[in-house]
Short mmCIF file of C-alpha atoms in Angstrom, two decimals:
data_model
loop_
_atom_site.label_atom_id
_atom_site.label_comp_id
_atom_site.label_asym_id
_atom_site.label_seq_id
_atom_site.Cartn_x
_atom_site.Cartn_y
_atom_site.Cartn_z
CA UNK X 1 -0.09 -0.01 0.02
CA UNK X 2 2.79 2.53 1.03
CA UNK X 3 4.73 1.43 -1.98
CA UNK X 4 2.01 1.95 -4.66
CA UNK X 5 1.00 5.29 -2.75
CA UNK X 6 4.68 6.40 -3.17
CA UNK X 7 4.61 5.63 -7.02
CA UNK X 8 1.27 7.44 -7.37
CA UNK X 9 2.56 10.47 -5.66
CA UNK X 10 5.62 10.44 -8.03
CA UNK X 11 3.35 10.09 -11.11
CA UNK X 12 1.34 13.04 -10.03
CA UNK X 13 4.25 15.08 -9.07
CA UNK X 14 6.01 14.29 -12.36
CA UNK X 15 2.96 15.34 -14.47
CA UNK X 16 2.30 18.49 -12.42
CA UNK X 17 5.97 19.70 -12.61
CA UNK X 18 5.91 18.93 -16.31
CA UNK X 19 2.60 21.00 -16.79
CA UNK X 20 4.15 23.80 -14.90
CA UNK X 21 7.26 24.03 -17.10
CA UNK X 22 5.29 23.79 -20.29
CA UNK X 23 2.49 26.19 -19.30
CA UNK X 24 4.49 28.79 -17.62
CA UNK X 25 5.80 31.77 -19.73
CA UNK X 26 8.55 31.99 -17.02
CA UNK X 27 10.00 28.58 -17.37
CA UNK X 28 9.08 27.37 -21.02
CA UNK X 29 12.09 27.36 -23.20
CA UNK X 30 12.77 24.87 -25.89
CA UNK X 31 15.36 23.20 -23.69
CA UNK X 32 13.08 23.10 -20.57
CA UNK X 33 10.26 21.55 -22.69
CA UNK X 34 12.34 18.33 -23.24
CA UNK X 35 12.92 18.15 -19.51
CA UNK X 36 9.04 18.41 -19.12
CA UNK X 37 8.69 15.60 -21.58
CA UNK X 38 11.34 13.54 -19.69
CA UNK X 39 9.10 13.95 -16.61
CA UNK X 40 5.97 12.94 -18.44
CA UNK X 41 7.61 9.82 -19.86
CA UNK X 42 8.92 8.72 -16.45
CA UNK X 43 5.47 9.27 -15.09
CA UNK X 44 3.91 7.07 -17.73
CA UNK X 45 6.38 4.35 -17.12
CA UNK X 46 5.61 4.51 -13.47
CA UNK X 47 1.96 4.54 -14.18
CA UNK X 48 2.13 1.37 -16.35
CA UNK X 49 3.98 -0.31 -13.47
CA UNK X 50 1.35 0.69 -11.02
CA UNK X 51 -1.31 -0.66 -13.35
CA UNK X 52 0.68 -4.03 -13.75
CA UNK X 53 1.00 -4.58 -9.93
CA UNK X 54 -2.56 -3.63 -9.23
CA UNK X 55 -4.01 -5.87 -12.02
CA UNK X 56 -5.49 -3.14 -14.07
CA UNK X 57 -4.32 -4.60 -17.32
CA UNK X 58 -6.45 -7.84 -16.64
CA UNK X 59 -9.55 -5.62 -16.05
CA UNK X 60 -8.94 -3.32 -19.02
CA UNK X 61 -6.91 -5.36 -21.54
CA UNK X 62 -6.83 -2.53 -24.14
CA UNK X 63 -4.56 -0.49 -21.79
CA UNK X 64 -1.93 -2.98 -22.83
CA UNK X 65 -1.54 -0.71 -26.00
CA UNK X 66 -0.17 1.99 -23.51
CA UNK X 67 2.19 -0.50 -21.73
CA UNK X 68 3.41 -2.06 -24.90
CA UNK X 69 4.83 1.20 -26.15
CA UNK X 70 8.44 1.26 -25.44
CA UNK X 71 8.56 4.75 -23.66
CA UNK X 72 11.75 3.73 -22.24
CA UNK X 73 13.35 4.72 -25.69
CA UNK X 74 12.30 8.30 -25.21
CA UNK X 75 14.28 8.71 -21.77
CA UNK X 76 17.78 8.95 -23.30
CA UNK X 77 16.39 11.09 -26.28
CA UNK X 78 14.87 13.71 -24.05
CA UNK X 79 17.83 13.99 -21.73
CA UNK X 80 20.05 14.31 -24.73
CA UNK X 81 17.75 17.00 -26.47
CA UNK X 82 17.44 18.79 -23.10
CA UNK X 83 21.31 19.17 -22.92
CA UNK X 84 21.99 20.18 -26.67
CA UNK X 85 19.23 22.73 -26.47
CA UNK X 86 21.27 24.46 -23.82
CA UNK X 87 24.63 24.76 -25.70
CA UNK X 88 26.10 26.79 -28.37
CA UNK X 89 24.01 26.94 -31.57
CA UNK X 90 27.09 25.95 -33.77
CA UNK X 91 27.51 22.80 -31.91
CA UNK X 92 23.75 21.97 -31.66
CA UNK X 93 23.29 22.54 -35.49
CA UNK X 94 25.70 19.58 -36.16
CA UNK X 95 23.56 17.16 -34.30
CA UNK X 96 21.06 14.97 -36.25
CA UNK X 97 18.35 15.15 -33.45
CA UNK X 98 15.69 13.47 -35.58
CA UNK X 99 17.75 10.24 -35.14
CA UNK X 100 16.78 10.14 -31.55
CA UNK X 101 13.20 9.34 -32.36
CA UNK X 102 13.95 6.37 -34.85
CA UNK X 103 14.15 3.48 -32.25
CA UNK X 104 10.96 4.76 -30.49
CA UNK X 105 8.99 5.02 -33.73
CA UNK X 106 10.23 1.60 -34.90
CA UNK X 107 9.34 -0.05 -31.77
CA UNK X 108 6.07 1.72 -31.41
CA UNK X 109 5.11 0.52 -35.01
CA UNK X 110 6.10 -3.08 -34.34
CA UNK X 111 4.58 -3.56 -31.03
CA UNK X 112 1.37 -1.89 -31.97
CA UNK X 113 1.05 -4.35 -35.04
CA UNK X 114 1.55 -7.25 -32.56
CA UNK X 115 -0.91 -5.67 -30.05
CA UNK X 116 -3.69 -5.55 -32.56
CA UNK X 117 -3.44 -9.15 -33.01
CA UNK X 118 -2.69 -10.41 -29.25
CA UNK X 119 -4.57 -7.79 -27.41
CA UNK X 120 -7.30 -6.36 -29.55
CA UNK X 121 -7.80 -9.46 -31.83
CA UNK X 122 -8.55 -7.28 -34.89
CA UNK X 123 -6.61 -9.68 -37.06
CA UNK X 124 -4.63 -12.67 -36.86
CA UNK X 125 -0.93 -12.62 -37.97
CA UNK X 126 -0.34 -15.69 -40.12
CA UNK X 127 2.07 -18.20 -38.97
CA UNK X 128 4.16 -17.75 -42.16
CA UNK X 129 4.91 -14.22 -41.07
CA UNK X 130 5.95 -15.09 -37.54
CA UNK X 131 9.62 -15.59 -38.70
CA UNK X 132 9.58 -11.98 -39.98
CA UNK X 133 8.21 -10.76 -36.72
CA UNK X 134 10.80 -12.73 -34.86
CA UNK X 135 13.59 -11.08 -37.02
CA UNK X 136 12.00 -7.56 -36.44
CA UNK X 137 12.16 -8.26 -32.70
CA UNK X 138 15.65 -9.28 -32.67
CA UNK X 139 16.55 -5.93 -34.43
CA UNK X 140 14.34 -4.26 -31.80
CA UNK X 141 16.47 -5.87 -28.91
CA UNK X 142 19.60 -4.99 -30.69
CA UNK X 143 18.40 -1.52 -31.14
CA UNK X 144 17.60 -1.40 -27.48
CA UNK X 145 20.99 -2.33 -26.30
CA UNK X 146 22.82 -0.01 -28.72
CA UNK X 147 20.58 3.05 -28.22
CA UNK X 148 20.22 2.97 -24.52
CA UNK X 149 23.71 2.43 -23.95
CA UNK X 150 25.18 4.73 -26.59
CA UNK X 151 23.03 8.05 -26.49
CA UNK X 152 23.38 8.81 -22.70
CA UNK X 153 27.07 8.15 -23.13
CA UNK X 154 27.38 10.54 -26.10
CA UNK X 155 25.41 13.12 -24.03
CA UNK X 156 28.28 13.31 -21.68
CA UNK X 157 30.46 14.73 -24.49
CA UNK X 158 27.75 17.46 -24.97
CA UNK X 159 27.93 18.47 -21.33
CA UNK X 160 31.30 20.09 -21.86
CA UNK X 161 29.75 22.77 -23.93
CA UNK X 162 27.65 24.11 -21.18
CA UNK X 163 29.02 27.43 -19.96
CA UNK X 164 28.09 27.29 -16.41
CA UNK X 165 30.01 24.79 -14.30
CA UNK X 166 27.34 24.59 -11.66
CA UNK X 167 24.85 23.59 -14.25
CA UNK X 168 27.29 21.11 -15.58
CA UNK X 169 27.42 19.51 -12.20
CA UNK X 170 23.73 18.88 -11.83
CA UNK X 171 23.00 17.94 -15.30
CA UNK X 172 25.87 15.48 -14.91
CA UNK X 173 24.34 14.06 -11.94
CA UNK X 174 20.86 13.87 -13.46
CA UNK X 175 22.31 12.24 -16.57
CA UNK X 176 24.40 9.72 -14.52
CA UNK X 177 21.58 8.58 -12.43
CA UNK X 178 19.33 8.00 -15.65
CA UNK X 179 22.17 6.21 -17.26
CA UNK X 180 22.63 3.83 -14.32
CA UNK X 181 18.78 3.36 -14.21
CA UNK X 182 18.62 2.37 -17.88
CA UNK X 183 21.74 0.10 -17.57
CA UNK X 184 20.17 -1.79 -14.61
CA UNK X 185 16.88 -1.87 -16.33
CA UNK X 186 18.40 -3.28 -19.56
CA UNK X 187 20.50 -5.72 -17.82
CA UNK X 188 17.44 -6.95 -15.59
CA UNK X 189 15.32 -7.24 -18.79
CA UNK X 190 17.93 -9.14 -20.70
CA UNK X 191 18.41 -11.42 -17.76
CA UNK X 192 14.74 -12.16 -17.50
CA UNK X 193 14.29 -12.66 -21.30
CA UNK X 194 17.26 -15.16 -21.83
CA UNK X 195 17.35 -16.89 -18.33
CA UNK X 196 13.50 -16.82 -17.66
CA UNK X 197 14.44 -15.38 -14.15
CA UNK X 198 12.03 -13.52 -11.77
CA UNK X 199 13.02 -9.79 -12.21
CA UNK X 200 9.89 -8.46 -10.30
CA UNK X 201 11.95 -7.40 -7.15
CA UNK X 202 14.59 -5.66 -9.19
CA UNK X 203 11.96 -3.91 -11.14
CA UNK X 204 10.30 -2.65 -7.87
CA UNK X 205 13.59 -1.15 -6.96
CA UNK X 206 13.90 0.44 -10.41
CA UNK X 207 10.58 1.95 -9.99
CA UNK X 208 11.62 3.50 -6.50
CA UNK X 209 14.68 4.81 -8.26
CA UNK X 210 12.50 6.47 -10.97
CA UNK X 211 10.46 8.18 -8.21
CA UNK X 212 13.78 9.60 -6.82
CA UNK X 213 14.50 11.08 -10.06
CA UNK X 214 11.12 12.77 -10.24
CA UNK X 215 11.36 14.01 -6.69
CA UNK X 216 15.04 15.19 -7.06
CA UNK X 217 14.15 16.99 -10.51
CA UNK X 218 11.26 18.57 -8.79
CA UNK X 219 13.59 19.95 -5.95
CA UNK X 220 15.98 21.20 -8.67
CA UNK X 221 13.13 22.77 -10.46
CA UNK X 222 12.03 24.63 -7.22
CA UNK X 223 15.49 25.57 -6.49
CA UNK X 224 16.73 26.69 -9.97
CA UNK X 225 13.32 28.19 -11.17
CA UNK X 226 12.38 29.58 -7.90
CA UNK X 227 8.67 28.29 -8.05
CA UNK X 228 8.65 28.41 -4.31
CA UNK X 229 8.89 32.25 -4.42
CA UNK X 230 6.18 32.58 -6.92
CA UNK X 231 3.56 30.48 -5.60
CA UNK X 232 0.86 33.03 -6.53
CA UNK X 233 2.22 33.11 -10.19
CA UNK X 234 2.24 29.38 -10.45
CA UNK X 235 -1.33 29.29 -9.08
CA UNK X 236 -2.36 31.56 -11.82
CA UNK X 237 -0.55 29.44 -14.32
CA UNK X 238 -2.30 26.48 -13.40
CA UNK X 239 -5.55 28.11 -13.62
CA UNK X 240 -4.95 29.72 -16.98
CA UNK X 241 -5.42 33.27 -16.01
CA UNK X 242 -1.80 34.47 -15.97
CA UNK X 243 -1.08 32.21 -19.04
CA UNK X 244 -3.94 33.90 -21.00
CA UNK X 245 -3.02 37.31 -20.06
CA UNK X 246 0.51 36.56 -21.22
CA UNK X 247 -0.45 35.60 -24.50
CA UNK X 248 -2.57 38.67 -24.87
CA UNK X 249 0.47 40.96 -23.82
CA UNK X 250 2.64 38.94 -26.27
CA UNK X 251 0.36 39.92 -29.22
CA UNK X 252 -0.33 43.63 -28.12
CA UNK X 253 1.21 46.29 -30.27
CA UNK X 254 4.36 47.72 -28.93
CA UNK X 255 2.86 51.27 -29.11
CA UNK X 256 0.00 50.25 -27.07
CA UNK X 257 2.42 48.48 -24.47
CA UNK X 258 4.56 51.67 -24.37
CA UNK X 259 1.56 53.86 -23.99
CA UNK X 260 0.39 51.82 -20.94
CA UNK X 261 3.73 51.63 -19.20
CA UNK X 262 4.24 55.53 -19.35
CA UNK X 263 1.61 55.94 -16.78
CA UNK X 264 2.95 56.47 -13.35
CA UNK X 265 0.68 53.97 -11.55
CA UNK X 266 1.87 51.15 -13.82
CA UNK X 267 5.50 52.13 -13.44
CA UNK X 268 5.05 52.02 -9.70
CA UNK X 269 3.36 48.57 -9.95
CA UNK X 270 6.43 47.09 -11.67
CA UNK X 271 8.18 44.85 -9.03
CA UNK X 272 10.53 41.97 -9.04
CA UNK X 273 7.65 39.68 -9.45
CA UNK X 274 7.02 41.10 -12.96
CA UNK X 275 6.56 38.22 -15.21
CA UNK X 276 8.85 39.62 -17.90
CA UNK X 277 11.51 40.52 -15.47
CA UNK X 278 11.34 36.92 -14.04
CA UNK X 279 11.75 35.53 -17.44
CA UNK X 280 14.70 37.93 -18.19
CA UNK X 281 16.17 36.51 -15.02
CA UNK X 282 15.72 33.00 -16.19
CA UNK X 283 17.24 33.80 -19.69
CA UNK X 284 20.39 35.12 -17.90
CA UNK X 285 20.81 32.48 -15.19
CA UNK X 286 19.65 29.45 -17.23
CA UNK X 287 20.41 30.25 -20.78
CA UNK X 288 23.37 32.61 -20.24
CA UNK X 289 22.37 35.26 -22.96
CA UNK X 290 24.79 37.65 -21.52
CA UNK X 291 27.57 35.52 -23.17
CA UNK X 292 26.29 36.78 -26.61
CA UNK X 293 28.69 39.90 -27.15
CA UNK X 294 26.03 41.35 -29.52
CA UNK X 295 23.32 41.19 -27.13
CA UNK X 296 21.38 44.28 -26.99
CA UNK X 297 17.78 45.52 -25.93
CA UNK X 298 16.13 44.67 -29.21
CA UNK X 299 17.32 40.96 -29.03
CA UNK X 300 16.03 40.59 -25.48
CA UNK X 301 12.79 42.45 -26.33
CA UNK X 302 12.29 39.85 -29.01
CA UNK X 303 12.88 36.98 -26.75
CA UNK X 304 10.50 38.36 -24.20
CA UNK X 305 7.80 39.57 -26.73
CA UNK X 306 7.64 43.11 -25.52
CA UNK X 307 9.06 46.27 -26.69
CA UNK X 308 12.72 47.52 -26.20
CA UNK X 309 11.50 50.55 -24.14
CA UNK X 310 9.84 48.34 -21.82
CA UNK X 311 12.79 46.15 -21.30
CA UNK X 312 14.67 49.24 -20.19
CA UNK X 313 11.89 50.41 -18.02
CA UNK X 314 11.59 46.85 -16.18
CA UNK X 315 15.24 46.74 -15.52
CA UNK X 316 15.44 50.31 -14.34
CA UNK X 317 12.49 50.18 -11.89
CA UNK X 318 13.42 46.58 -10.46
CA UNK X 319 17.13 47.07 -10.27
CA UNK X 320 17.95 50.65 -10.55
CA UNK X 321 20.39 49.91 -13.41
CA UNK X 322 20.44 50.55 -17.00
CA UNK X 323 20.29 47.64 -19.48
CA UNK X 324 24.06 47.53 -20.03
CA UNK X 325 25.11 47.54 -16.45
CA UNK X 326 22.44 44.92 -15.59
CA UNK X 327 23.92 42.54 -18.31
CA UNK X 328 27.34 43.37 -17.33
CA UNK X 329 26.79 42.37 -13.58
CA UNK X 330 26.01 38.88 -14.93
CA UNK X 331 29.07 38.83 -17.05
CA UNK X 332 31.28 40.07 -14.08
CA UNK X 333 29.69 37.23 -11.85
CA UNK X 334 30.46 34.78 -14.53
CA UNK X 335 34.25 35.80 -14.60
CA UNK X 336 34.25 35.57 -10.78
CA UNK X 337 33.10 31.94 -11.00
CA UNK X 338 35.70 31.18 -13.68
CA UNK X 339 38.34 32.71 -11.37
CA UNK X 340 37.39 30.37 -8.58
CA UNK X 341 36.98 27.34 -10.78
CA UNK X 342 39.94 25.11 -11.37
CA UNK X 343 38.68 24.24 -14.68
CA UNK X 344 39.58 27.76 -16.00
CA UNK X 345 43.09 28.07 -14.33
CA UNK X 346 44.78 28.08 -17.80
CA UNK X 347 42.57 31.05 -18.96
CA UNK X 348 43.95 34.51 -18.66
CA UNK X 349 41.59 37.22 -17.31
CA UNK X 350 40.91 38.88 -20.68
CA UNK X 351 39.95 35.47 -22.13
CA UNK X 352 37.53 34.99 -19.28
CA UNK X 353 36.10 38.37 -19.92
CA UNK X 354 35.60 37.73 -23.54
CA UNK X 355 34.12 34.20 -22.79
CA UNK X 356 31.55 35.95 -20.37
CA UNK X 357 30.48 38.23 -23.27
CA UNK X 358 32.59 41.45 -22.94
CA UNK X 359 33.66 42.83 -26.24
CA UNK X 360 36.79 44.44 -25.13
CA UNK X 361 39.59 44.72 -22.44
CA UNK X 362 38.49 48.33 -21.43
CA UNK X 363 34.73 47.42 -21.08
CA UNK X 364 35.64 44.40 -19.08
CA UNK X 365 37.98 45.99 -16.62
CA UNK X 366 35.72 49.15 -16.11
CA UNK X 367 32.65 46.94 -15.51
CA UNK X 368 34.49 44.76 -13.20
CA UNK X 369 35.86 47.57 -11.23
CA UNK X 370 32.51 49.06 -11.03
CA UNK X 371 30.63 45.95 -9.81
CA UNK X 372 33.34 44.69 -7.28
CA UNK X 373 35.29 47.70 -6.39
CA UNK X 374 38.43 45.82 -7.58
CA UNK X 375 40.33 45.20 -10.87
CA UNK X 376 40.15 41.72 -12.17
CA UNK X 377 43.90 41.10 -10.96
CA UNK X 378 43.19 42.54 -7.60
CA UNK X 379 40.17 40.03 -7.29
CA UNK X 380 42.08 37.15 -8.55
CA UNK X 381 44.96 37.78 -6.11
CA UNK X 382 42.66 38.16 -3.21
CA UNK X 383 40.84 34.88 -4.09
CA UNK X 384 44.04 33.01 -4.53
#
């Protein structure tokens, strides 16, 4: 009872967190969508296991169609897509991402054909075709072994292109846990298949491990996306009010938006909880847009779906800084992290500054002194 309750809680939590990420204008990015899809797939896998141990498939046999889809193939695909959509576009453009879906599509089609016979009884596969089905299933098994082992391993090589070493750390942990889970699952499955062993106890442990992934990802989500500090906003997102108003604001003419924000009352209403400021913070903290040396108000405004003037006003009212100083603060913090990180010990200070998005030595040194009160050399010597 406690075991199935824990699994049901994990299923519910994974679905809710995935919906929040997809539905929220604050957290919805191309990269994060794949994280949401990963949570959905884990939830579906757990739900199928709950159905299995509670005998739901015997009562409702057509649900076997859901169970016989090899959702497990999507787990390494979505973690890979999550990673590469957070890295440099030049590296990302070289990846043939459509290949990630081939094993899932192949297995889904094959299993559906078999289920239409075995489960639904819509037709009967002739005995003469069973040899072909067997060959296709052998290919399916070989594909599972190669794909589940290779893609997560290849994903490790993509992590090096992430710019923030703290993000590298938590994504590496997530990928490692998922890789171990998939490896143990595949080994257990093959053992049961070839040696006719009872694998139920191991599968139960794996299901608990999957719940850990969901709970841990939820914690990271709360920590990294600061959901706990925006409970009211999340409540509105889940009830469509804020989501609808966001869509409306996104399609409003810039002239109308600028006309509205020029009023004193509206200016005073801008706070740190402003939806566009929060999204800008996410773009800086999670997508590192400040590393783009050509970044300007217009590019940021396009990403946020508002006018460039509104971008400046939000930053000025909330932080007291202008746009350039706001972005340079993030760049300075990035350089400070590089100075403290042994991975960058072979970088000179100017290289770090350029890596963080500064365009020249003068701008870098002036901004660093303005933010920290020290030159980069002084700061480095004090840290050491």
